[in-house]
mmCIF file of C-alpha atoms in Angstrom:
data_model
loop_
_atom_site.group_PDB
_atom_site.id
_atom_site.type_symbol
_atom_site.label_atom_id
_atom_site.label_comp_id
_atom_site.label_asym_id
_atom_site.label_seq_id
_atom_site.Cartn_x
_atom_site.Cartn_y
_atom_site.Cartn_z
ATOM 1 C CA MET A 1 -15.921 0.727 -26.562
ATOM 2 C CA PHE A 2 -12.454 -0.260 -24.624
ATOM 3 C CA ASN A 3 -11.238 -1.775 -21.728
ATOM 4 C CA ALA A 4 -9.283 0.228 -18.682
ATOM 5 C CA ILE A 5 -8.566 0.066 -15.068
ATOM 6 C CA VAL A 6 -10.895 3.005 -13.719
ATOM 7 C CA VAL A 7 -10.080 3.779 -9.470
ATOM 8 C CA SER A 8 -12.678 6.550 -8.169
ATOM 9 C CA GLN A 9 -12.938 8.045 -5.270
ATOM 10 C CA HIS A 10 -16.368 8.104 -2.671
ATOM 11 C CA GLU A 11 -17.305 10.178 -0.146
ATOM 12 C CA ASP A 12 -15.557 8.860 2.531
ATOM 13 C CA ARG A 13 -12.172 9.148 0.143
ATOM 14 C CA SER A 14 -11.430 6.231 -0.265
ATOM 15 C CA SER A 15 -11.246 4.817 -3.283
ATOM 16 C CA GLU A 16 -11.786 1.918 -5.184
ATOM 17 C CA ALA A 17 -10.470 0.202 -8.506
ATOM 18 C CA THR A 18 -12.607 -1.312 -11.464
ATOM 19 C CA LEU A 19 -12.100 -3.156 -14.206
ATOM 20 C CA SER A 20 -14.486 -1.119 -16.625
ATOM 21 C CA ARG A 21 -15.269 -0.174 -20.029
ATOM 22 C CA LEU A 22 -15.520 3.034 -21.451
ATOM 23 C CA ALA A 23 -16.396 5.077 -24.619
ATOM 24 C CA PRO A 24 -13.340 6.723 -26.433
ATOM 25 C CA ASP A 25 -15.245 10.634 -25.470
ATOM 26 C CA ALA A 26 -14.149 9.822 -21.817
ATOM 27 C CA LEU A 27 -10.625 10.612 -22.305
ATOM 28 C CA PRO A 28 -8.849 13.218 -21.530
ATOM 29 C CA PRO A 29 -7.527 15.952 -23.264
ATOM 30 C CA GLY A 30 -4.320 15.608 -25.257
ATOM 31 C CA ASP A 31 -3.386 15.921 -29.051
ATOM 32 C CA VAL A 32 -2.619 12.244 -29.887
ATOM 33 C CA VAL A 33 -4.320 9.222 -29.551
ATOM 34 C CA VAL A 34 -2.374 5.929 -28.858
ATOM 35 C CA ARG A 35 -3.693 2.020 -29.384
ATOM 36 C CA VAL A 36 -2.408 0.813 -25.817
ATOM 37 C CA ALA A 37 -0.681 -2.625 -26.419
ATOM 38 C CA TRP A 38 1.410 -3.457 -23.479
ATOM 39 C CA SER A 39 1.525 -1.705 -19.727
ATOM 40 C CA THR A 40 2.984 -2.132 -16.459
ATOM 41 C CA LEU A 41 2.347 -3.176 -13.009
ATOM 42 C CA ASN A 42 4.646 -0.426 -11.307
ATOM 43 C CA TYR A 43 5.022 -0.524 -6.971
ATOM 44 C CA LYS A 44 3.619 3.707 -7.766
ATOM 45 C CA ASP A 45 0.663 1.415 -9.678
ATOM 46 C CA ALA A 46 -0.464 -0.814 -6.927
ATOM 47 C CA LEU A 47 -0.791 1.833 -4.654
ATOM 48 C CA ALA A 48 -2.595 3.195 -6.382
ATOM 49 C CA ILE A 49 -5.285 0.942 -7.608
ATOM 50 C CA THR A 50 -4.987 -0.426 -3.854
ATOM 51 C CA GLY A 51 -5.541 3.146 -2.248
ATOM 52 C CA LYS A 52 -2.775 2.635 -0.526
ATOM 53 C CA GLY A 53 -0.687 5.437 -1.155
ATOM 54 C CA PRO A 54 -1.313 9.124 -2.097
ATOM 55 C CA VAL A 55 -0.802 9.044 -6.082
ATOM 56 C CA ILE A 56 -3.657 10.102 -7.613
ATOM 57 C CA ARG A 57 -4.309 13.145 -7.919
ATOM 58 C CA ARG A 58 -7.809 13.830 -9.137
ATOM 59 C CA PHE A 59 -10.301 11.426 -9.876
ATOM 60 C CA PRO A 60 -11.778 9.516 -11.879
ATOM 61 C CA MET A 61 -8.462 8.303 -12.674
ATOM 62 C CA VAL A 62 -6.687 5.551 -14.653
ATOM 63 C CA PRO A 63 -3.403 4.029 -13.393
ATOM 64 C CA GLY A 64 -0.740 3.047 -15.463
ATOM 65 C CA ILE A 65 2.315 5.520 -15.524
ATOM 66 C CA ASP A 66 4.065 3.087 -18.522
ATOM 67 C CA LEU A 67 2.325 2.274 -21.947
ATOM 68 C CA ALA A 68 3.159 1.629 -25.721
ATOM 69 C CA GLY A 69 1.410 1.054 -28.310
ATOM 70 C CA THR A 70 1.018 2.307 -31.932
ATOM 71 C CA VAL A 71 -0.344 5.710 -33.073
ATOM 72 C CA GLU A 72 -4.008 5.967 -34.144
ATOM 73 C CA GLN A 73 -4.970 9.701 -34.512
ATOM 74 C CA SER A 74 -2.386 12.772 -34.134
ATOM 75 C CA ASP A 75 -2.693 16.309 -34.377
ATOM 76 C CA ASP A 76 0.752 17.158 -33.982
ATOM 77 C CA PRO A 77 2.654 16.435 -37.367
ATOM 78 C CA ALA A 78 5.458 15.287 -35.815
ATOM 79 C CA TRP A 79 3.685 11.942 -35.071
ATOM 80 C CA GLN A 80 1.750 9.615 -37.509
ATOM 81 C CA PRO A 81 -0.402 6.971 -37.969
ATOM 82 C CA GLY A 82 1.067 2.817 -37.314
ATOM 83 C CA ASP A 83 4.268 4.909 -35.468
ATOM 84 C CA ARG A 84 5.120 2.616 -32.408
ATOM 85 C CA VAL A 85 6.109 4.959 -29.551
ATOM 86 C CA LEU A 86 6.101 4.551 -25.801
ATOM 87 C CA ILE A 87 5.920 6.514 -22.007
ATOM 88 C CA ASN A 88 7.246 6.356 -18.908
ATOM 89 C CA GLY A 89 6.559 9.517 -16.299
ATOM 90 C CA TRP A 90 4.809 12.794 -17.468
ATOM 91 C CA GLY A 91 2.173 12.188 -14.328
ATOM 92 C CA ILE A 92 0.566 9.468 -16.254
ATOM 93 C CA GLY A 93 -1.217 7.211 -14.129
ATOM 94 C CA GLU A 94 -1.361 10.008 -11.236
ATOM 95 C CA SER A 95 -2.381 13.076 -12.590
ATOM 96 C CA HIS A 96 -2.978 12.237 -16.402
ATOM 97 C CA TRP A 97 -4.762 8.843 -17.550
ATOM 98 C CA GLY A 98 -2.334 6.322 -18.239
ATOM 99 C CA GLY A 99 -1.397 3.475 -19.099
ATOM 100 C CA LEU A 100 -3.933 -0.181 -18.358
ATOM 101 C CA ALA A 101 -6.629 1.098 -20.853
ATOM 102 C CA GLN A 102 -6.426 -0.030 -24.281
ATOM 103 C CA MET A 103 -6.546 3.654 -25.648
ATOM 104 C CA ALA A 104 -5.054 6.850 -24.653
ATOM 105 C CA ARG A 105 -4.949 10.140 -25.357
ATOM 106 C CA VAL A 106 -1.842 11.827 -23.839
ATOM 107 C CA ARG A 107 0.117 14.969 -24.895
ATOM 108 C CA SER A 108 2.301 14.241 -28.082
ATOM 109 C CA GLU A 109 5.541 16.048 -26.084
ATOM 110 C CA TRP A 110 5.259 12.750 -23.621
ATOM 111 C CA LEU A 111 5.938 10.159 -26.178
ATOM 112 C CA THR A 112 9.041 8.322 -26.989
ATOM 113 C CA ALA A 113 10.035 6.654 -30.334
ATOM 114 C CA LEU A 114 10.029 3.122 -29.944
ATOM 115 C CA PRO A 115 13.925 2.257 -29.020
ATOM 116 C CA ARG A 116 15.933 0.326 -32.404
ATOM 117 C CA GLY A 117 16.718 -3.135 -31.032
ATOM 118 C CA LEU A 118 12.693 -3.418 -28.828
ATOM 119 C CA ASP A 119 9.513 -4.627 -29.272
ATOM 120 C CA LEU A 120 6.969 -2.945 -28.209
ATOM 121 C CA ARG A 121 6.419 -5.617 -25.005
ATOM 122 C CA GLN A 122 10.274 -5.236 -24.013
ATOM 123 C CA THR A 123 10.013 -1.535 -24.020
ATOM 124 C CA MET A 124 7.424 -2.550 -20.915
ATOM 125 C CA ALA A 125 9.345 -5.012 -19.689
ATOM 126 C CA ILE A 126 11.811 -2.550 -18.727
ATOM 127 C CA GLY A 127 9.052 0.022 -18.159
ATOM 128 C CA THR A 128 9.622 3.131 -15.257
ATOM 129 C CA ALA A 129 11.318 0.499 -13.521
ATOM 130 C CA GLY A 130 14.417 -0.530 -16.220
ATOM 131 C CA TYR A 131 14.082 3.165 -16.942
ATOM 132 C CA THR A 132 15.202 3.949 -14.030
ATOM 133 C CA ALA A 133 17.568 1.942 -13.057
ATOM 134 C CA MET A 134 19.169 3.227 -16.215
ATOM 135 C CA LEU A 135 19.163 6.925 -14.699
ATOM 136 C CA SER A 136 20.532 5.360 -11.596
ATOM 137 C CA LEU A 137 23.657 4.095 -13.372
ATOM 138 C CA MET A 138 24.172 6.923 -15.770
ATOM 139 C CA ALA A 139 24.408 9.753 -12.898
ATOM 140 C CA LEU A 140 26.617 7.364 -11.067
ATOM 141 C CA GLU A 141 28.930 7.221 -13.857
ATOM 142 C CA ARG A 142 28.780 11.223 -14.777
ATOM 143 C CA HIS A 143 30.160 10.942 -10.772
ATOM 144 C CA GLY A 144 33.024 8.973 -11.944
ATOM 145 C CA LEU A 145 31.584 5.852 -11.072
ATOM 146 C CA GLU A 146 33.864 2.990 -12.445
ATOM 147 C CA PRO A 147 34.216 -1.211 -12.268
ATOM 148 C CA GLY A 148 37.252 -1.111 -10.171
ATOM 149 C CA ARG A 149 36.026 1.415 -7.292
ATOM 150 C CA GLY A 150 35.003 -1.275 -5.719
ATOM 151 C CA ASP A 151 31.814 -3.046 -4.934
ATOM 152 C CA VAL A 152 27.981 -2.059 -6.091
ATOM 153 C CA LEU A 153 25.079 -2.522 -3.421
ATOM 154 C CA VAL A 154 21.244 -3.044 -5.025
ATOM 155 C CA THR A 155 18.949 -2.783 -2.512
ATOM 156 C CA GLY A 156 15.352 -3.927 -3.430
ATOM 157 C CA ALA A 157 17.190 -6.726 -5.535
ATOM 158 C CA ASN A 158 14.376 -8.440 -6.382
ATOM 159 C CA GLY A 159 12.146 -6.127 -7.449
ATOM 160 C CA GLY A 160 11.980 -4.247 -10.900
ATOM 161 C CA VAL A 161 14.509 -1.623 -10.164
ATOM 162 C CA GLY A 162 16.701 -3.855 -8.675
ATOM 163 C CA SER A 163 16.348 -6.478 -11.021
ATOM 164 C CA VAL A 164 17.055 -4.167 -13.924
ATOM 165 C CA ALA A 165 19.396 -2.945 -11.711
ATOM 166 C CA ILE A 166 21.717 -6.147 -11.559
ATOM 167 C CA MET A 167 21.347 -6.840 -15.023
ATOM 168 C CA LEU A 168 22.931 -3.586 -15.560
ATOM 169 C CA LEU A 169 25.886 -3.187 -13.893
ATOM 170 C CA ALA A 170 26.826 -6.842 -14.401
ATOM 171 C CA SER A 171 26.802 -6.418 -18.150
ATOM 172 C CA ARG A 172 29.809 -3.446 -17.640
ATOM 173 C CA GLY A 173 32.199 -5.377 -15.402
ATOM 174 C CA TYR A 174 30.787 -3.977 -12.076
ATOM 175 C CA ARG A 175 30.709 -6.283 -9.046
ATOM 176 C CA VAL A 176 27.418 -6.533 -7.660
ATOM 177 C CA VAL A 177 26.179 -7.018 -4.185
ATOM 178 C CA ALA A 178 22.222 -7.660 -3.627
ATOM 179 C CA SER A 179 19.858 -6.824 -0.819
ATOM 180 C CA THR A 180 17.071 -9.124 -0.337
ATOM 181 C CA GLY A 181 14.283 -10.141 2.037
ATOM 182 C CA ARG A 182 13.801 -12.932 0.267
ATOM 183 C CA PRO A 183 17.001 -15.674 0.302
ATOM 184 C CA GLU A 184 14.902 -18.255 -1.362
ATOM 185 C CA GLU A 185 15.699 -16.331 -4.402
ATOM 186 C CA ARG A 186 20.150 -16.560 -3.993
ATOM 187 C CA GLN A 187 20.023 -18.587 -7.333
ATOM 188 C CA HIS A 188 17.683 -16.378 -9.782
ATOM 189 C CA LEU A 189 20.033 -13.201 -8.594
ATOM 190 C CA GLU A 190 22.803 -15.053 -9.392
ATOM 191 C CA SER A 191 21.667 -15.573 -12.522
ATOM 192 C CA LEU A 192 20.321 -12.302 -13.209
ATOM 193 C CA GLY A 193 25.003 -10.791 -12.493
ATOM 194 C CA ALA A 194 25.106 -10.656 -8.793
ATOM 195 C CA SER A 195 28.390 -12.013 -6.859
ATOM 196 C CA GLU A 196 27.405 -11.340 -3.128
ATOM 197 C CA ILE A 197 23.597 -12.070 -1.575
ATOM 198 C CA LEU A 198 22.933 -9.964 1.464
ATOM 199 C CA PRO A 199 19.591 -10.385 3.520
ATOM 200 C CA ARG A 200 17.607 -7.321 3.950
ATOM 201 C CA GLU A 201 17.452 -7.547 7.747
ATOM 202 C CA PRO A 202 20.277 -5.449 8.918
ATOM 203 C CA LEU A 203 20.120 -2.813 6.487
ATOM 204 C CA SER A 204 16.543 -1.962 7.413
ATOM 205 C CA LYS A 205 16.723 -1.591 10.876
ATOM 206 C CA PRO A 206 17.736 1.624 12.400
ATOM 207 C CA GLY A 207 21.925 2.129 12.607
ATOM 208 C CA ARG A 208 24.114 4.108 13.730
ATOM 209 C CA PRO A 209 25.209 7.527 12.134
ATOM 210 C CA LEU A 210 28.378 6.206 10.410
ATOM 211 C CA GLU A 211 29.002 1.261 9.856
ATOM 212 C CA GLU A 212 32.399 0.210 8.453
ATOM 213 C CA THR A 213 32.715 1.351 5.117
ATOM 214 C CA ARG A 214 32.024 -1.174 2.056
ATOM 215 C CA TRP A 215 30.434 0.111 -0.752
ATOM 216 C CA ALA A 216 32.516 2.237 -3.222
ATOM 217 C CA ALA A 217 28.196 3.426 -4.923
ATOM 218 C CA VAL A 218 24.523 2.004 -4.151
ATOM 219 C CA ILE A 219 22.006 2.020 -6.188
ATOM 220 C CA ASP A 220 18.786 1.890 -3.348
ATOM 221 C CA SER A 221 14.913 1.641 -4.429
ATOM 222 C CA VAL A 222 13.601 1.530 -0.333
ATOM 223 C CA GLY A 223 14.721 4.375 1.650
ATOM 224 C CA SER A 224 13.727 4.954 4.642
ATOM 225 C CA HIS A 225 16.175 3.033 7.671
ATOM 226 C CA THR A 226 18.096 1.139 4.422
ATOM 227 C CA LEU A 227 18.607 4.246 2.587
ATOM 228 C CA ALA A 228 20.530 5.447 5.190
ATOM 229 C CA ASN A 229 22.127 2.500 6.182
ATOM 230 C CA ALA A 230 23.506 2.572 2.934
ATOM 231 C CA CYS A 231 24.781 5.418 3.398
ATOM 232 C CA ALA A 232 26.877 5.099 6.320
ATOM 233 C CA GLN A 233 28.300 2.182 4.870
ATOM 234 C CA THR A 234 29.471 3.896 1.677
ATOM 235 C CA GLN A 235 33.251 4.086 0.868
ATOM 236 C CA SER A 236 35.096 7.778 1.259
ATOM 237 C CA ASP A 237 33.913 10.266 -2.097
ATOM 238 C CA GLY A 238 31.417 6.776 -2.855
ATOM 239 C CA LEU A 239 27.922 7.724 -4.604
ATOM 240 C CA VAL A 240 24.609 6.815 -3.528
ATOM 241 C CA ALA A 241 21.421 6.568 -5.846
ATOM 242 C CA ALA A 242 17.993 7.081 -4.246
ATOM 243 C CA CYS A 243 15.405 6.410 -6.467
ATOM 244 C CA GLY A 244 12.470 4.578 -4.653
ATOM 245 C CA LEU A 245 10.835 4.622 -1.199
ATOM 246 C CA ALA A 246 9.433 0.973 -0.817
ATOM 247 C CA GLN A 247 10.906 0.955 3.147
ATOM 248 C CA GLY A 248 9.059 4.614 3.513
ATOM 249 C CA MET A 249 9.420 8.032 2.546
ATOM 250 C CA ASP A 250 11.653 8.860 5.685
ATOM 251 C CA PHE A 251 15.626 9.380 5.706
ATOM 252 C CA PRO A 252 16.509 8.842 9.388
ATOM 253 C CA ALA A 253 20.351 9.550 8.690
ATOM 254 C CA THR A 254 22.549 12.427 9.782
ATOM 255 C CA VAL A 255 24.979 14.507 7.859
ATOM 256 C CA ALA A 256 28.003 12.057 9.108
ATOM 257 C CA PRO A 257 28.895 10.237 5.889
ATOM 258 C CA PHE A 258 28.299 13.292 3.826
ATOM 259 C CA ILE A 259 30.878 16.090 5.555
ATOM 260 C CA LEU A 260 33.342 13.138 7.057
ATOM 261 C CA ARG A 261 33.789 10.511 4.277
ATOM 262 C CA GLY A 262 32.171 12.654 1.223
ATOM 263 C CA VAL A 263 29.665 10.271 0.105
ATOM 264 C CA SER A 264 27.536 11.506 -2.108
ATOM 265 C CA LEU A 265 23.869 11.680 -2.491
ATOM 266 C CA LEU A 266 21.604 11.222 -5.687
ATOM 267 C CA GLY A 267 18.492 11.736 -6.802
ATOM 268 C CA ILE A 268 16.679 10.137 -9.356
ATOM 269 C CA ASN A 269 13.673 11.631 -10.919
ATOM 270 C CA SER A 270 12.665 9.469 -13.770
ATOM 271 C CA VAL A 271 9.063 11.458 -13.849
ATOM 272 C CA PHE A 272 10.670 14.633 -15.659
ATOM 273 C CA ARG A 273 13.026 13.890 -17.248
ATOM 274 C CA PRO A 274 15.264 16.005 -20.409
ATOM 275 C CA HIS A 275 14.305 14.081 -24.185
ATOM 276 C CA ALA A 276 17.993 14.247 -25.080
ATOM 277 C CA GLU A 277 18.642 11.999 -21.175
ATOM 278 C CA ARG A 278 15.324 9.682 -21.876
ATOM 279 C CA THR A 279 16.584 8.996 -25.540
ATOM 280 C CA GLU A 280 19.916 8.221 -24.274
ATOM 281 C CA ALA A 281 19.041 6.169 -21.247
ATOM 282 C CA TRP A 282 16.798 3.867 -23.613
ATOM 283 C CA SER A 283 19.267 3.758 -26.509
ATOM 284 C CA ARG A 284 21.522 2.300 -24.133
ATOM 285 C CA LEU A 285 18.776 -0.281 -22.328
ATOM 286 C CA ALA A 286 18.515 -1.236 -25.885
ATOM 287 C CA ALA A 287 21.978 -1.373 -26.574
ATOM 288 C CA GLU A 288 23.523 -2.719 -23.226
ATOM 289 C CA LEU A 289 20.568 -5.072 -21.418
ATOM 290 C CA ASP A 290 20.867 -8.776 -21.287
ATOM 291 C CA LEU A 291 17.158 -9.141 -23.106
ATOM 292 C CA GLU A 292 17.149 -12.887 -21.684
ATOM 293 C CA ARG A 293 17.645 -12.128 -18.518
ATOM 294 C CA LEU A 294 15.217 -9.420 -18.672
ATOM 295 C CA GLU A 295 12.949 -12.292 -19.843
ATOM 296 C CA ARG A 296 13.620 -14.565 -16.933
ATOM 297 C CA THR A 297 12.613 -11.269 -14.546
ATOM 298 C CA THR A 298 9.590 -11.124 -16.047
ATOM 299 C CA THR A 299 6.031 -12.218 -15.676
ATOM 300 C CA ASP A 300 2.409 -11.389 -18.259
ATOM 301 C CA ILE A 301 -0.625 -10.554 -16.561
ATOM 302 C CA GLY A 302 -3.433 -9.455 -18.443
ATOM 303 C CA LEU A 303 -5.621 -6.087 -17.545
ATOM 304 C CA SER A 304 -7.644 -8.309 -15.784
ATOM 305 C CA GLN A 305 -5.597 -9.259 -13.366
ATOM 306 C CA ALA A 306 -4.115 -6.516 -12.974
ATOM 307 C CA ILE A 307 -6.281 -5.354 -9.976
ATOM 308 C CA ASP A 308 -5.363 -8.838 -8.266
ATOM 309 C CA ALA A 309 -1.817 -8.835 -8.901
ATOM 310 C CA ALA A 310 -1.357 -5.544 -6.610
ATOM 311 C CA SER A 311 -1.901 -6.448 -3.501
ATOM 312 C CA GLY A 312 0.660 -9.434 -4.132
ATOM 313 C CA LEU A 313 3.074 -6.628 -5.430
ATOM 314 C CA LEU A 314 2.763 -4.172 -2.401
ATOM 315 C CA ALA A 315 3.687 -7.107 -0.592
ATOM 316 C CA GLY A 316 6.963 -7.628 -1.978
ATOM 317 C CA SER A 317 5.297 -11.372 -3.557
ATOM 318 C CA VAL A 318 6.545 -10.104 -7.023
ATOM 319 C CA ARG A 319 9.708 -11.311 -8.618
ATOM 320 C CA GLY A 320 11.264 -8.522 -11.453
ATOM 321 C CA ARG A 321 8.695 -7.104 -13.538
ATOM 322 C CA LEU A 322 4.830 -7.903 -14.274
ATOM 323 C CA VAL A 323 3.675 -7.108 -18.202
ATOM 324 C CA VAL A 324 0.291 -5.991 -18.982
ATOM 325 C CA ASP A 325 -1.263 -7.363 -22.039
ATOM 326 C CA VAL A 326 -3.699 -4.964 -21.717
ATOM 327 C CA ASN A 327 -6.095 -6.465 -24.473
ATOM 328 C CA ARG A 328 -6.299 -10.079 -22.196
#
């Protein structure tokens, strides 16, 4: 038997998350069984647990878009019992049971070997949020971003993606401007590497099609008016990586920044990426991320606390990353 958070749907289509005790034969199909050690609580997980977003594709569902643990059983010769692995993306926690459980049965092609230099908990402190931040940085740099180009704006700076993005950018010599709705977190954001702190309100309100230019590049995890305003303030031939929707899925913008200033909007899909790109991203995270800074923005909770913590995450009251000890 093992513990898991299970989200079930009622006849009225409302959903409910409960901490449940399950038998191994309840696990969905797959060719590898993983004994999970750590997971995370992401924005998408919080939407799934609370039912406030259409994240779950089938019920019942074990949420958790990240997991790290040890292979317990494998029908694929590429993976052996005892191998330490992680999964992020591939639809786990949405269409296939995810990481907020002590056991998972998954498809072998979803597995990534534990990156050298990181332990299981550290990979989950990074998680999909940090992985997405690295994918965003890689996309910006593929399109020519260099530290000398100018300031880089990071929106949602206190969240998981934003926190890691600040650390990664600062470590590579970029001047980072952090936008946050919590000005009391100024000192914390500066400790991560932010050079300037902006209140989120001006960015989050409806703006004009073009504004005074400020940013060489943007990493945006917020969407909606924030993304539109960030584009409107981006320099000629600047770059904007869009990787989240905390404010909303809408994009109330015009084509003006793109056809009058040559701004490029880069969409970041962290769920389905080829293994070569995943390996590069995780290798760079292991090499470039300041683990001491990461620890300062990471909070451990137990599996039994994850349901209550989901509401706080959606309310924006959580700083950085929540790592879930599934055995607690």
